[in-house]
PDB file of C-alpha atoms and ligand atoms in Angstrom:
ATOM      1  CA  UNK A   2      -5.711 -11.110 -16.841  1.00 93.00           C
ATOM      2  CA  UNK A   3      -2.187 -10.947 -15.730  1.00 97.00           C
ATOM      3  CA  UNK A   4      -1.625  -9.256 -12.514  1.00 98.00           C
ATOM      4  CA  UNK A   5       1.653  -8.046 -10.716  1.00 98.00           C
ATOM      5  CA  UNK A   6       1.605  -8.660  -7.160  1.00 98.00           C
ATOM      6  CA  UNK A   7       3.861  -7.050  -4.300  1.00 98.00           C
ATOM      7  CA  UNK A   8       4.031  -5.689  -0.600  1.00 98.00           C
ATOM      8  CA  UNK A   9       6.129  -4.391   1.724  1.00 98.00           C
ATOM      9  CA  UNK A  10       5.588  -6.928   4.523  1.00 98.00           C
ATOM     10  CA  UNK A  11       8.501  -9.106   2.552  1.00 98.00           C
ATOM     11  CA  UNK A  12       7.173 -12.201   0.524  1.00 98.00           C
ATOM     12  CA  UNK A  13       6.752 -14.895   3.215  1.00 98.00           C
ATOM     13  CA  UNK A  14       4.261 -12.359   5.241  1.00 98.00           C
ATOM     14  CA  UNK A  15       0.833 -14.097   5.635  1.00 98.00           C
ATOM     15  CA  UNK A  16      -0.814 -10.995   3.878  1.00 98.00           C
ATOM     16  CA  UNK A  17       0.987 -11.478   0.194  1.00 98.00           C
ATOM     17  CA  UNK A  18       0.666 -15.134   0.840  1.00 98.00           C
ATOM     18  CA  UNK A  19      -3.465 -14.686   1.150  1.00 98.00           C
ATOM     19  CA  UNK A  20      -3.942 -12.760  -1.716  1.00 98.00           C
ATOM     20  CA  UNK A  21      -1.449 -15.291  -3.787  1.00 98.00           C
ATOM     21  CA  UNK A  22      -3.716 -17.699  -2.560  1.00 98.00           C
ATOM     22  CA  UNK A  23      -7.385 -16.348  -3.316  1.00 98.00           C
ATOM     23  CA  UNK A  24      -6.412 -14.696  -6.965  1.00 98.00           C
ATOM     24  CA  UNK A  25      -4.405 -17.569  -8.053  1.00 98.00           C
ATOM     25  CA  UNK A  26      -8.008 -19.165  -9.551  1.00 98.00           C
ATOM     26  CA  UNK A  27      -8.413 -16.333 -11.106  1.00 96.00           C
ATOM     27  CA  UNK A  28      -5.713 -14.531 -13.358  1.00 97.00           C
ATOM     28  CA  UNK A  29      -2.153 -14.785 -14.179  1.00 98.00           C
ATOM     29  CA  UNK A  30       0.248 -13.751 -11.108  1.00 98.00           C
ATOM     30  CA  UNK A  31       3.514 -13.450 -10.995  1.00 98.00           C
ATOM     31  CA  UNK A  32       4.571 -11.764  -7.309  1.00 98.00           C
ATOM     32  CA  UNK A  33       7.674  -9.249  -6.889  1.00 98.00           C
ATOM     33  CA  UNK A  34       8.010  -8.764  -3.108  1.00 98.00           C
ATOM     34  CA  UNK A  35      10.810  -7.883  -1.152  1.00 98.00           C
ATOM     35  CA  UNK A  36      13.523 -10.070   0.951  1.00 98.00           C
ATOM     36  CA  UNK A  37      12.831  -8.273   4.344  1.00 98.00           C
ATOM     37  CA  UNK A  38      10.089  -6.008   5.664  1.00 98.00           C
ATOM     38  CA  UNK A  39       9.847  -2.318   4.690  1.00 98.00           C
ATOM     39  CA  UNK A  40       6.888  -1.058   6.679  1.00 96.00           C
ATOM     40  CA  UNK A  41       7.298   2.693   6.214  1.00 96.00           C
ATOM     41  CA  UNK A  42       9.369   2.496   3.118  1.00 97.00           C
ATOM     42  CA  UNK A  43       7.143   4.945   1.279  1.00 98.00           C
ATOM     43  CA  UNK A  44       8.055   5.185  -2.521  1.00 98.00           C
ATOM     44  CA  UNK A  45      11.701   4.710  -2.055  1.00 98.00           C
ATOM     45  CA  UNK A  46      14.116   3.667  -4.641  1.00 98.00           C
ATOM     46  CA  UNK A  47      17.682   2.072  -3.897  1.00 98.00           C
ATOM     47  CA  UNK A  48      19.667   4.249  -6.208  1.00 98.00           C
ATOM     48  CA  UNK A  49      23.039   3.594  -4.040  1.00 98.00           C
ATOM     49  CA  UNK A  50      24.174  -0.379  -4.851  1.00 98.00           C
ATOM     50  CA  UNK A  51      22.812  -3.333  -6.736  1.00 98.00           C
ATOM     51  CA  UNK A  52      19.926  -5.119  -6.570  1.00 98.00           C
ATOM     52  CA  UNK A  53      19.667  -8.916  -6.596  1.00 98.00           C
ATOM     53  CA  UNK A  54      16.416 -10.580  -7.796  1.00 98.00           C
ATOM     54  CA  UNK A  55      16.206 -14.664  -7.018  1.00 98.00           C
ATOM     55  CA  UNK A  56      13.293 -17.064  -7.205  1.00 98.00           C
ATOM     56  CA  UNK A  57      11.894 -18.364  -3.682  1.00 98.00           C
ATOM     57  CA  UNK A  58      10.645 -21.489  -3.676  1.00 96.00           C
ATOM     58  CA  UNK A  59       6.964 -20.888  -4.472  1.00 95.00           C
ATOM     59  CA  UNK A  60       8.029 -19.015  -7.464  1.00 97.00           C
ATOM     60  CA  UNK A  61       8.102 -15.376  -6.312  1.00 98.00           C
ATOM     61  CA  UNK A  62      10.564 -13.202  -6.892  1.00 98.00           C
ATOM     62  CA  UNK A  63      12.337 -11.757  -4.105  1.00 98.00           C
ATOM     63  CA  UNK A  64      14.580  -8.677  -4.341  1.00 98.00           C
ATOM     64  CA  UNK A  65      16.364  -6.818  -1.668  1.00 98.00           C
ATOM     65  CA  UNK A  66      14.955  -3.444  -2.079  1.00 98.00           C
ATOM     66  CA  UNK A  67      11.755  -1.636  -1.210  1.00 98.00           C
ATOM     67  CA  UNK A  68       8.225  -2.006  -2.585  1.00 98.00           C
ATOM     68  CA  UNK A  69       8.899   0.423  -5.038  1.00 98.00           C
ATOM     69  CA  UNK A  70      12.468  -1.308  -6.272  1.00 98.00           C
ATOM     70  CA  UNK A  71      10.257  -4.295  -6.839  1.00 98.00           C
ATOM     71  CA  UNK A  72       7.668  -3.795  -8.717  1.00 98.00           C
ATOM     72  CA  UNK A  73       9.977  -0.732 -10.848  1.00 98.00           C
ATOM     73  CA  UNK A  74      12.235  -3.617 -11.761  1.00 98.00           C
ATOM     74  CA  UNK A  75       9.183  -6.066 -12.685  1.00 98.00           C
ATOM     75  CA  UNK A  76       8.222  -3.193 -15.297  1.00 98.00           C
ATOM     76  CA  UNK A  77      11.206  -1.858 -16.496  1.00 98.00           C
ATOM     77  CA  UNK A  78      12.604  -5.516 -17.459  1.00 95.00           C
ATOM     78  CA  UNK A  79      11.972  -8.150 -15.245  1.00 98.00           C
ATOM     79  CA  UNK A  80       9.136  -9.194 -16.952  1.00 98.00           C
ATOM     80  CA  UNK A  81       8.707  -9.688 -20.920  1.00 97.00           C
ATOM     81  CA  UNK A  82       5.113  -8.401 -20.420  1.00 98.00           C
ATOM     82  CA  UNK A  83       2.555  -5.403 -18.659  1.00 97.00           C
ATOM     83  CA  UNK A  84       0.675  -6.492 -16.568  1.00 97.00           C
ATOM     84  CA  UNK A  85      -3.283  -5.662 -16.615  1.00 96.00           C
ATOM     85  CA  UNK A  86      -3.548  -4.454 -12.707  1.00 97.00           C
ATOM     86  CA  UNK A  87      -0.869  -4.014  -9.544  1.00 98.00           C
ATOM     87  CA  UNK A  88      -2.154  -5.218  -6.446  1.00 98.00           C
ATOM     88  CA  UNK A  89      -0.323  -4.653  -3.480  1.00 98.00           C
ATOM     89  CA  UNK A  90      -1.096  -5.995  -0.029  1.00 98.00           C
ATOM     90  CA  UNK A  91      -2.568  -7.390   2.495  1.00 98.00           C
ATOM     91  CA  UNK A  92      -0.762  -5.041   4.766  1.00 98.00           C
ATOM     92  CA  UNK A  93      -0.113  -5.890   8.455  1.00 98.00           C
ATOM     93  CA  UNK A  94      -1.821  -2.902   9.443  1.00 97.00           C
ATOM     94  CA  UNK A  95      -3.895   0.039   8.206  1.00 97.00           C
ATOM     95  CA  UNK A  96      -2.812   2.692   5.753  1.00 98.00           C
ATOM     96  CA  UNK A  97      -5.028   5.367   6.241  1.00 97.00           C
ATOM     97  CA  UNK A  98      -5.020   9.478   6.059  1.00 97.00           C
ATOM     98  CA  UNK A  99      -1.460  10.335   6.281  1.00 95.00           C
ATOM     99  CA  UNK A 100      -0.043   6.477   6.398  1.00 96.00           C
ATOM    100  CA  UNK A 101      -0.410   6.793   2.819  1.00 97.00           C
ATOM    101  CA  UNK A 102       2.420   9.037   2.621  1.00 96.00           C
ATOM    102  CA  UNK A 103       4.869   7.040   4.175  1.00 97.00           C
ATOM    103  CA  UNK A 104       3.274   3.604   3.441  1.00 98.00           C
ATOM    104  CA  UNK A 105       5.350   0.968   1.144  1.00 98.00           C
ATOM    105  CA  UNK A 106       2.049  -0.885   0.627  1.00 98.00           C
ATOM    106  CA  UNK A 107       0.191   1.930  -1.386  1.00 98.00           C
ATOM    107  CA  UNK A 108       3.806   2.748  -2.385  1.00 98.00           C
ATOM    108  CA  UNK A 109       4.343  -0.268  -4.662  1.00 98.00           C
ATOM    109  CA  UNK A 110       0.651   0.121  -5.774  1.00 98.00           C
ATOM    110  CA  UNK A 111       1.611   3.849  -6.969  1.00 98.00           C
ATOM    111  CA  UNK A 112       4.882   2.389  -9.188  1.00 98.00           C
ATOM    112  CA  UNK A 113       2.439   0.114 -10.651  1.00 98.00           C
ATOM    113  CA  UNK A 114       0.467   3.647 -11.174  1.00 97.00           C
ATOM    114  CA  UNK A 115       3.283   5.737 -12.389  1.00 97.00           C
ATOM    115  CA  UNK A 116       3.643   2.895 -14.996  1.00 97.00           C
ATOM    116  CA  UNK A 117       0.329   3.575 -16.309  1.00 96.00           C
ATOM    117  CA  UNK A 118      -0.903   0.652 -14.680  1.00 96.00           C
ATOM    118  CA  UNK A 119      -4.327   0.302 -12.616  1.00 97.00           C
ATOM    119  CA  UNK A 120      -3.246  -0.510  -9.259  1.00 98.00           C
ATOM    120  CA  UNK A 121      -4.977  -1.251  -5.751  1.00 98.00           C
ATOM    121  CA  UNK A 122      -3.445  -1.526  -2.475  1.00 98.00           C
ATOM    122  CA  UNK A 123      -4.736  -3.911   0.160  1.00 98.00           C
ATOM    123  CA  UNK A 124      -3.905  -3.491   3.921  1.00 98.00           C
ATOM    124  CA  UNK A 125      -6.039  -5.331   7.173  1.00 98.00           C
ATOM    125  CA  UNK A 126      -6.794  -2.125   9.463  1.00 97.00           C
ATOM    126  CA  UNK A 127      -5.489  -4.142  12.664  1.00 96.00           C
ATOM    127  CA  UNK A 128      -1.551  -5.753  12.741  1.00 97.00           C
ATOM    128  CA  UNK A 129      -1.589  -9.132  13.892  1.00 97.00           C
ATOM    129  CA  UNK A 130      -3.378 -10.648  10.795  1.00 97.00           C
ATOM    130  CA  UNK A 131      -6.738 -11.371  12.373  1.00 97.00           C
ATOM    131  CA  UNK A 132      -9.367 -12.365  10.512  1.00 98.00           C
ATOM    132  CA  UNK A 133      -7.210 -12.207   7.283  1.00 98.00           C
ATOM    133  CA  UNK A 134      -9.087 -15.380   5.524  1.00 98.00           C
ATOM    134  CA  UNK A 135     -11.846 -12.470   5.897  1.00 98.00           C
ATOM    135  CA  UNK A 136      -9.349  -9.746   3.963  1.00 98.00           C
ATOM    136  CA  UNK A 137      -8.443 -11.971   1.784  1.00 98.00           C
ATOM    137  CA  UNK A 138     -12.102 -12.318   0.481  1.00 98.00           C
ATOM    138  CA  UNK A 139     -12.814  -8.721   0.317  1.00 98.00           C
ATOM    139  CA  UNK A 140      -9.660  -8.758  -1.788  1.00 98.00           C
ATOM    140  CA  UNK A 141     -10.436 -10.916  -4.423  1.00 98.00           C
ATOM    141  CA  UNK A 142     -13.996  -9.639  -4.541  1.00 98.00           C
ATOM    142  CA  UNK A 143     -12.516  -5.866  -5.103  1.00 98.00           C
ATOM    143  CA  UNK A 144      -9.979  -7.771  -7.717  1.00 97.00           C
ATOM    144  CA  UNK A 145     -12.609  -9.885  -9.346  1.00 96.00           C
ATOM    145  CA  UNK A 146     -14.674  -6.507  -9.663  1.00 95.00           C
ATOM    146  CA  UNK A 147     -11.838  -5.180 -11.093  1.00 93.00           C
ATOM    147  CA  UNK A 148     -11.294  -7.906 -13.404  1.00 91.00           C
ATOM    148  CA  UNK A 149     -15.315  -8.262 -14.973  1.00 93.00           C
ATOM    149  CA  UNK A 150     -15.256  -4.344 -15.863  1.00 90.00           C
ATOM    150  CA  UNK A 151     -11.933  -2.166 -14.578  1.00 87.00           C
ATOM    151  CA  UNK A 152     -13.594   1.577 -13.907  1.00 86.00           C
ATOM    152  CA  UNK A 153     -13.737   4.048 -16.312  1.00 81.00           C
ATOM    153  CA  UNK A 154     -10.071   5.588 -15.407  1.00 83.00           C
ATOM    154  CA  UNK A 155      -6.780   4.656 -14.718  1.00 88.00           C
ATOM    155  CA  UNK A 156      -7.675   4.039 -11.077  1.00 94.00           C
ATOM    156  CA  UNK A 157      -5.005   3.785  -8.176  1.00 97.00           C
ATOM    157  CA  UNK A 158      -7.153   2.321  -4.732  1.00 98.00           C
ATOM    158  CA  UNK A 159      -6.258   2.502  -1.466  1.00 98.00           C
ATOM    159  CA  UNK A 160      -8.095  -0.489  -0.068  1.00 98.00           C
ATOM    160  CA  UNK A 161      -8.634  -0.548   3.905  1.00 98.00           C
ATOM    161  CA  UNK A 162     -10.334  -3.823   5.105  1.00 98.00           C
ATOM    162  CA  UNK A 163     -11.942  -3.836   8.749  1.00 98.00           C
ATOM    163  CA  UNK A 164     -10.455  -6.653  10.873  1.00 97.00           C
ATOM    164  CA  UNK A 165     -13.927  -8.435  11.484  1.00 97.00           C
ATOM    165  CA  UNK A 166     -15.448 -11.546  10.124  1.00 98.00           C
ATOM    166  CA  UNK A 167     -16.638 -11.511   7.018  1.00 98.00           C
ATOM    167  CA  UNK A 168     -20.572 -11.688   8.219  1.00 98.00           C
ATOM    168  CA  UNK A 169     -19.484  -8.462  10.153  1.00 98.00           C
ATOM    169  CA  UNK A 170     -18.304  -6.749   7.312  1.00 98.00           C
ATOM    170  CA  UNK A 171     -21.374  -3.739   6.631  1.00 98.00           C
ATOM    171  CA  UNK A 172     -20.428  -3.113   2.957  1.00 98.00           C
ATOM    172  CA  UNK A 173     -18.023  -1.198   0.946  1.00 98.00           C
ATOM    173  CA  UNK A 174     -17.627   2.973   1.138  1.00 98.00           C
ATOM    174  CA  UNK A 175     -15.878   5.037  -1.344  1.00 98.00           C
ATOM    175  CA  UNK A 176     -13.900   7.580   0.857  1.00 98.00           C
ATOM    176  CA  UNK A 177     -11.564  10.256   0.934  1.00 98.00           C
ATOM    177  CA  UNK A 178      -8.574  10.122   3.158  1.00 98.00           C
ATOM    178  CA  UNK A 179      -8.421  11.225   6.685  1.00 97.00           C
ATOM    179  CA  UNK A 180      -5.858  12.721   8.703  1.00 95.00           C
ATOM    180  CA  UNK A 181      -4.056  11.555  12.082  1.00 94.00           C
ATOM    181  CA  UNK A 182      -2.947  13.858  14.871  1.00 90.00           C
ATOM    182  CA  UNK A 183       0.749  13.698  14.575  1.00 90.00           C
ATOM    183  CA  UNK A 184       3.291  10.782  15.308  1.00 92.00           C
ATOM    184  CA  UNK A 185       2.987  10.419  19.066  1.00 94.00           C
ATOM    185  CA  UNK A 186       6.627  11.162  20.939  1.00 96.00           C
ATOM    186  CA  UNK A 187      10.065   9.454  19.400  1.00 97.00           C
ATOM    187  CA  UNK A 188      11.106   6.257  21.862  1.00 98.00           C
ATOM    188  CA  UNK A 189      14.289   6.707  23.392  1.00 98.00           C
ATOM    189  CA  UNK A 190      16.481   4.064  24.687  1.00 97.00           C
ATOM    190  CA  UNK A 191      20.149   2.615  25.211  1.00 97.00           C
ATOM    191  CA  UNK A 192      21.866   0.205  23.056  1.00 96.00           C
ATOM    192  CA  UNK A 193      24.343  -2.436  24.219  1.00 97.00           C
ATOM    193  CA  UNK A 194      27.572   0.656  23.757  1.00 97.00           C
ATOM    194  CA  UNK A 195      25.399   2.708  26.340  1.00 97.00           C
ATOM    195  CA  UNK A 196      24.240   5.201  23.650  1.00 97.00           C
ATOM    196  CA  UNK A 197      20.880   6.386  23.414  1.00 97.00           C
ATOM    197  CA  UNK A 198      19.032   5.121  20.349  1.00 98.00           C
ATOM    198  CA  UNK A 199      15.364   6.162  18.737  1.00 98.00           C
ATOM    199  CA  UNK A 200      12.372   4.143  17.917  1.00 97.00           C
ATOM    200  CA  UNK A 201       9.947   6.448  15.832  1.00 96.00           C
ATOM    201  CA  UNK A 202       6.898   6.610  17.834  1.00 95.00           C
ATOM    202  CA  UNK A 203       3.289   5.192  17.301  1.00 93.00           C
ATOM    203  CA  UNK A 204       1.106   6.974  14.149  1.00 93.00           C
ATOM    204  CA  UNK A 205      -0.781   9.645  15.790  1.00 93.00           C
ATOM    205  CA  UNK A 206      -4.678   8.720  16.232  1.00 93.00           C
ATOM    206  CA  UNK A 207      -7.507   9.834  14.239  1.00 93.00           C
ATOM    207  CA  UNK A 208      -7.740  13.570  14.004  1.00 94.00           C
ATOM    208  CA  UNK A 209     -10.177  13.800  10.585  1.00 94.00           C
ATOM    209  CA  UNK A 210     -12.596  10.610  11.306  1.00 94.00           C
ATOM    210  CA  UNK A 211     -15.470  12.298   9.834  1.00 96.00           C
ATOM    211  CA  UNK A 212     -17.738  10.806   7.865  1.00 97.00           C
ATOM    212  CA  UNK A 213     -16.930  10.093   4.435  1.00 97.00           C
ATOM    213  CA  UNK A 214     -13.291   9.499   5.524  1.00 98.00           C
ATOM    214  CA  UNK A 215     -11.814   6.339   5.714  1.00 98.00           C
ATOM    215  CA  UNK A 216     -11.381   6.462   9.299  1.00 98.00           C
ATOM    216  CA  UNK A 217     -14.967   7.024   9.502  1.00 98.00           C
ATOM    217  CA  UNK A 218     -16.131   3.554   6.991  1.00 98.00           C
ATOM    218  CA  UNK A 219     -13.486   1.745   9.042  1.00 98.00           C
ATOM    219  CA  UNK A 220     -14.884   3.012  12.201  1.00 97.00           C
ATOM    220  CA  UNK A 221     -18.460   1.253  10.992  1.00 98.00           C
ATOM    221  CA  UNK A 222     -16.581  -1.845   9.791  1.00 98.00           C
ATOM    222  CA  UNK A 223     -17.294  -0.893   6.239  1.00 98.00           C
ATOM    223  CA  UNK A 224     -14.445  -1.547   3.796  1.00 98.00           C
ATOM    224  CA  UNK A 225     -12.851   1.584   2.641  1.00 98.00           C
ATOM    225  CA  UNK A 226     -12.105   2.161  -0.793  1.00 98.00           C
ATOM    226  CA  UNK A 227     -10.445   5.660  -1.810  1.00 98.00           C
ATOM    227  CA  UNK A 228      -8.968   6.711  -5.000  1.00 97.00           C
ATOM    228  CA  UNK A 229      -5.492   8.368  -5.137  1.00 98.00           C
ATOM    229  CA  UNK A 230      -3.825  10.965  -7.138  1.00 96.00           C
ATOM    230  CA  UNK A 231      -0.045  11.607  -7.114  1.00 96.00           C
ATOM    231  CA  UNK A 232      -0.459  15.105  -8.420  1.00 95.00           C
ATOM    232  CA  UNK A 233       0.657  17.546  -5.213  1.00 95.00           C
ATOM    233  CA  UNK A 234       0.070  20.789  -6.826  1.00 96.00           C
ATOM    234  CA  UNK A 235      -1.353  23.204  -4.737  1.00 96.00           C
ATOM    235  CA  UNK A 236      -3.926  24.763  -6.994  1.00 95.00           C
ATOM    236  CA  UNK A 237      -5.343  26.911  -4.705  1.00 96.00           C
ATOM    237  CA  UNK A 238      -2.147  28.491  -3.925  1.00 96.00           C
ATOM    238  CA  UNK A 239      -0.564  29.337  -7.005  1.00 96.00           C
ATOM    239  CA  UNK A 240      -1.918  33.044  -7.405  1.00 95.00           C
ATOM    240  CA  UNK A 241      -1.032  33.459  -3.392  1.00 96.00           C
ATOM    241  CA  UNK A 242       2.525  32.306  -4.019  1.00 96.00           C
ATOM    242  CA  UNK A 243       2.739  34.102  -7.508  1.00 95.00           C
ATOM    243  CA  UNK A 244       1.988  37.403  -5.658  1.00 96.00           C
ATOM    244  CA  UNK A 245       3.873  37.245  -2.532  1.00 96.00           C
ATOM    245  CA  UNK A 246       7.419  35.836  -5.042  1.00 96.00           C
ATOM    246  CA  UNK A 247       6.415  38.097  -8.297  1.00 92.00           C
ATOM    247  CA  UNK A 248       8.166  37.291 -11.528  1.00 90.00           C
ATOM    248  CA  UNK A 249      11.572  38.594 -10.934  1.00 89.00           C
ATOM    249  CA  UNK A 250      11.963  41.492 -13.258  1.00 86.00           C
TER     250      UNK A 250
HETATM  251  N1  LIG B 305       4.616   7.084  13.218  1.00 58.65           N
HETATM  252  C1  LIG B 305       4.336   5.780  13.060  1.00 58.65           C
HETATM  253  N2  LIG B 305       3.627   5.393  11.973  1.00 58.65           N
HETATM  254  C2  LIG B 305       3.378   4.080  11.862  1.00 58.65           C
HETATM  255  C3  LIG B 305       3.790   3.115  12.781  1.00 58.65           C
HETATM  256  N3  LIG B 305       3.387   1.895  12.355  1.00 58.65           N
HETATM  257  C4  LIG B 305       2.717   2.102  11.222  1.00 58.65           C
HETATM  258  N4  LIG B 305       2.715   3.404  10.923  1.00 58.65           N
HETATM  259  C5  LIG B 305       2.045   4.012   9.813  1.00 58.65           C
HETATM  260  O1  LIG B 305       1.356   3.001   9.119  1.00 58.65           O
HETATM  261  C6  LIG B 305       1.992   2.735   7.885  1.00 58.65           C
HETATM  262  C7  LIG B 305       2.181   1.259   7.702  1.00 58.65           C
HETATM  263  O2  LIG B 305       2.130   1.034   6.344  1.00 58.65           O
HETATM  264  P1  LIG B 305       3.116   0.115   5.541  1.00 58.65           P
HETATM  265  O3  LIG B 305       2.352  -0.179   4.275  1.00 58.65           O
HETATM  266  O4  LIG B 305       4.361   0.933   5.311  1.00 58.65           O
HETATM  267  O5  LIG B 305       3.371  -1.098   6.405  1.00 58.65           O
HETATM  268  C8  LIG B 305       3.306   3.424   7.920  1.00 58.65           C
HETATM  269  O6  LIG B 305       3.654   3.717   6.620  1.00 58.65           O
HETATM  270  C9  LIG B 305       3.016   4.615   8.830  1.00 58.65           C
HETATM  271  O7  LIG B 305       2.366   5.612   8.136  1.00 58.65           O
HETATM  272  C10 LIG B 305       4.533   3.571  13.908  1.00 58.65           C
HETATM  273  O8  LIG B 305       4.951   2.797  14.773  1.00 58.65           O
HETATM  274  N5  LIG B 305       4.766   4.911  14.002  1.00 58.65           N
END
């Protein structure tokens, strides 16, 4: 089993170096990560210079783009081979509901995706990387899983992982996203020149925590495990829009 591993934490964060760690028994890796953090990176591509790719010295890659620059380059000819599974992860943080949208964790997962290529993203639901010797066995066991009998589709899994021990972990749930209240307020404040500057705000809290949500399993310190389609089609509103724009003649 040969699996492409990447993140958007930057390849000496403590998350890709767990799940390096606990797979490494188990399958083939070869990791693609990027130089520098790009928490909130979503699926961007750097379409406006080069990109340089250079070997660390525990044998990752390391490129100086976003999650999605890394593991595109790893499949479009970086590597002589496809790999059998993306995994991306463990984030420094949760990507949940609408974090999935602008997340470069489940964004490097979803290149792996777009590639035809199962993928699974991993993220620890609290920053600060406690209890990640507990993520990073909840990892392999989704992996390993993965690995004895991959589902019956071409699946692409958000993975949240409760920040708990592993003897306080209650099981796994398979969920559907929820949704936060918006970003809370834009931080102002005033750079060394005197001009006012803008941190984007915290992620809004938990607005759709019901159960069967992610929030909810997290909530219950169950691991979260939701399956994610890139189609954004509207179904339900193509007759609306068809009738209120008509065909033109
Ligand atoms: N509006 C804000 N959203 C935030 C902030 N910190 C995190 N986030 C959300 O979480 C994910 C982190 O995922 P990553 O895989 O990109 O690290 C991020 O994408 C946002 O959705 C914050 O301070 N403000």
């Amino acid at each position: 089993m040969k699996i492409l591993v990447s993140n958007d934490d930057g390849y000496t964060a403590p998350g890709i170096e767990m799940l390096y760690e606990v797979l490494r028994p188990y399958a083939e890796l070869t990791v693609v990560a990027p130089e520098v953090n790009h928490s909130g990176a979503s699926n961007s591509l750097t379409l406006n210079r080069p990109l340089q790719v250079r070997r660390s010295s525990n044998g990752f890659y390391v490129i100086n783009g976003t999650p999605s620059d890394c593991v595109h380059i790893a499949l479009t000819g970086l590597l002589d081979f496809k790999p059998d599974l993306v995994v991306s992860g463990i984030n420094n943080g949760a990507n949940m509901g609408d974090d999935t949208l602008y997340s470069g964790t489940v964004a490097a997962a979803i290149e792996g995706h777009l590639f035809g290529i199962p993928a699974i993203a991993f993220s620890l639901t609290q920053r600060g990387w406690h209890h990640l010797d507990a993520a990073g066995q909840i990892a392999l066991e989704v992996t390993r899983r993965f690995m004895a009998g991959p589902p019956a589709t071409n699946v692409l899994l958000n993975v949240n992982i409760p920040a708990c021990p592993i003897e306080q972990i209650a099981g796994y749930s398979v969920t559907r996203l929820g949704k936060r209240h918006a970003s809370q307020p834009v931080i102002p404040a005033q750079n060394p020149g005197g001009e006012t500057v803008y941190w984007i705000g915290p992620a809004g809290d938990a607005r759709d925590s019901s159960p069967g949500t992610d929030f909810n399993a997290i909530g219950n310190n169950r691991v979260s495990v939701t399956p994610l389609r890139l189609d954004l089609t509207h179904d339900l509103q193509l007759g609306a829009v068809e009738r209120w724009l008509g065909d033109g003649t």
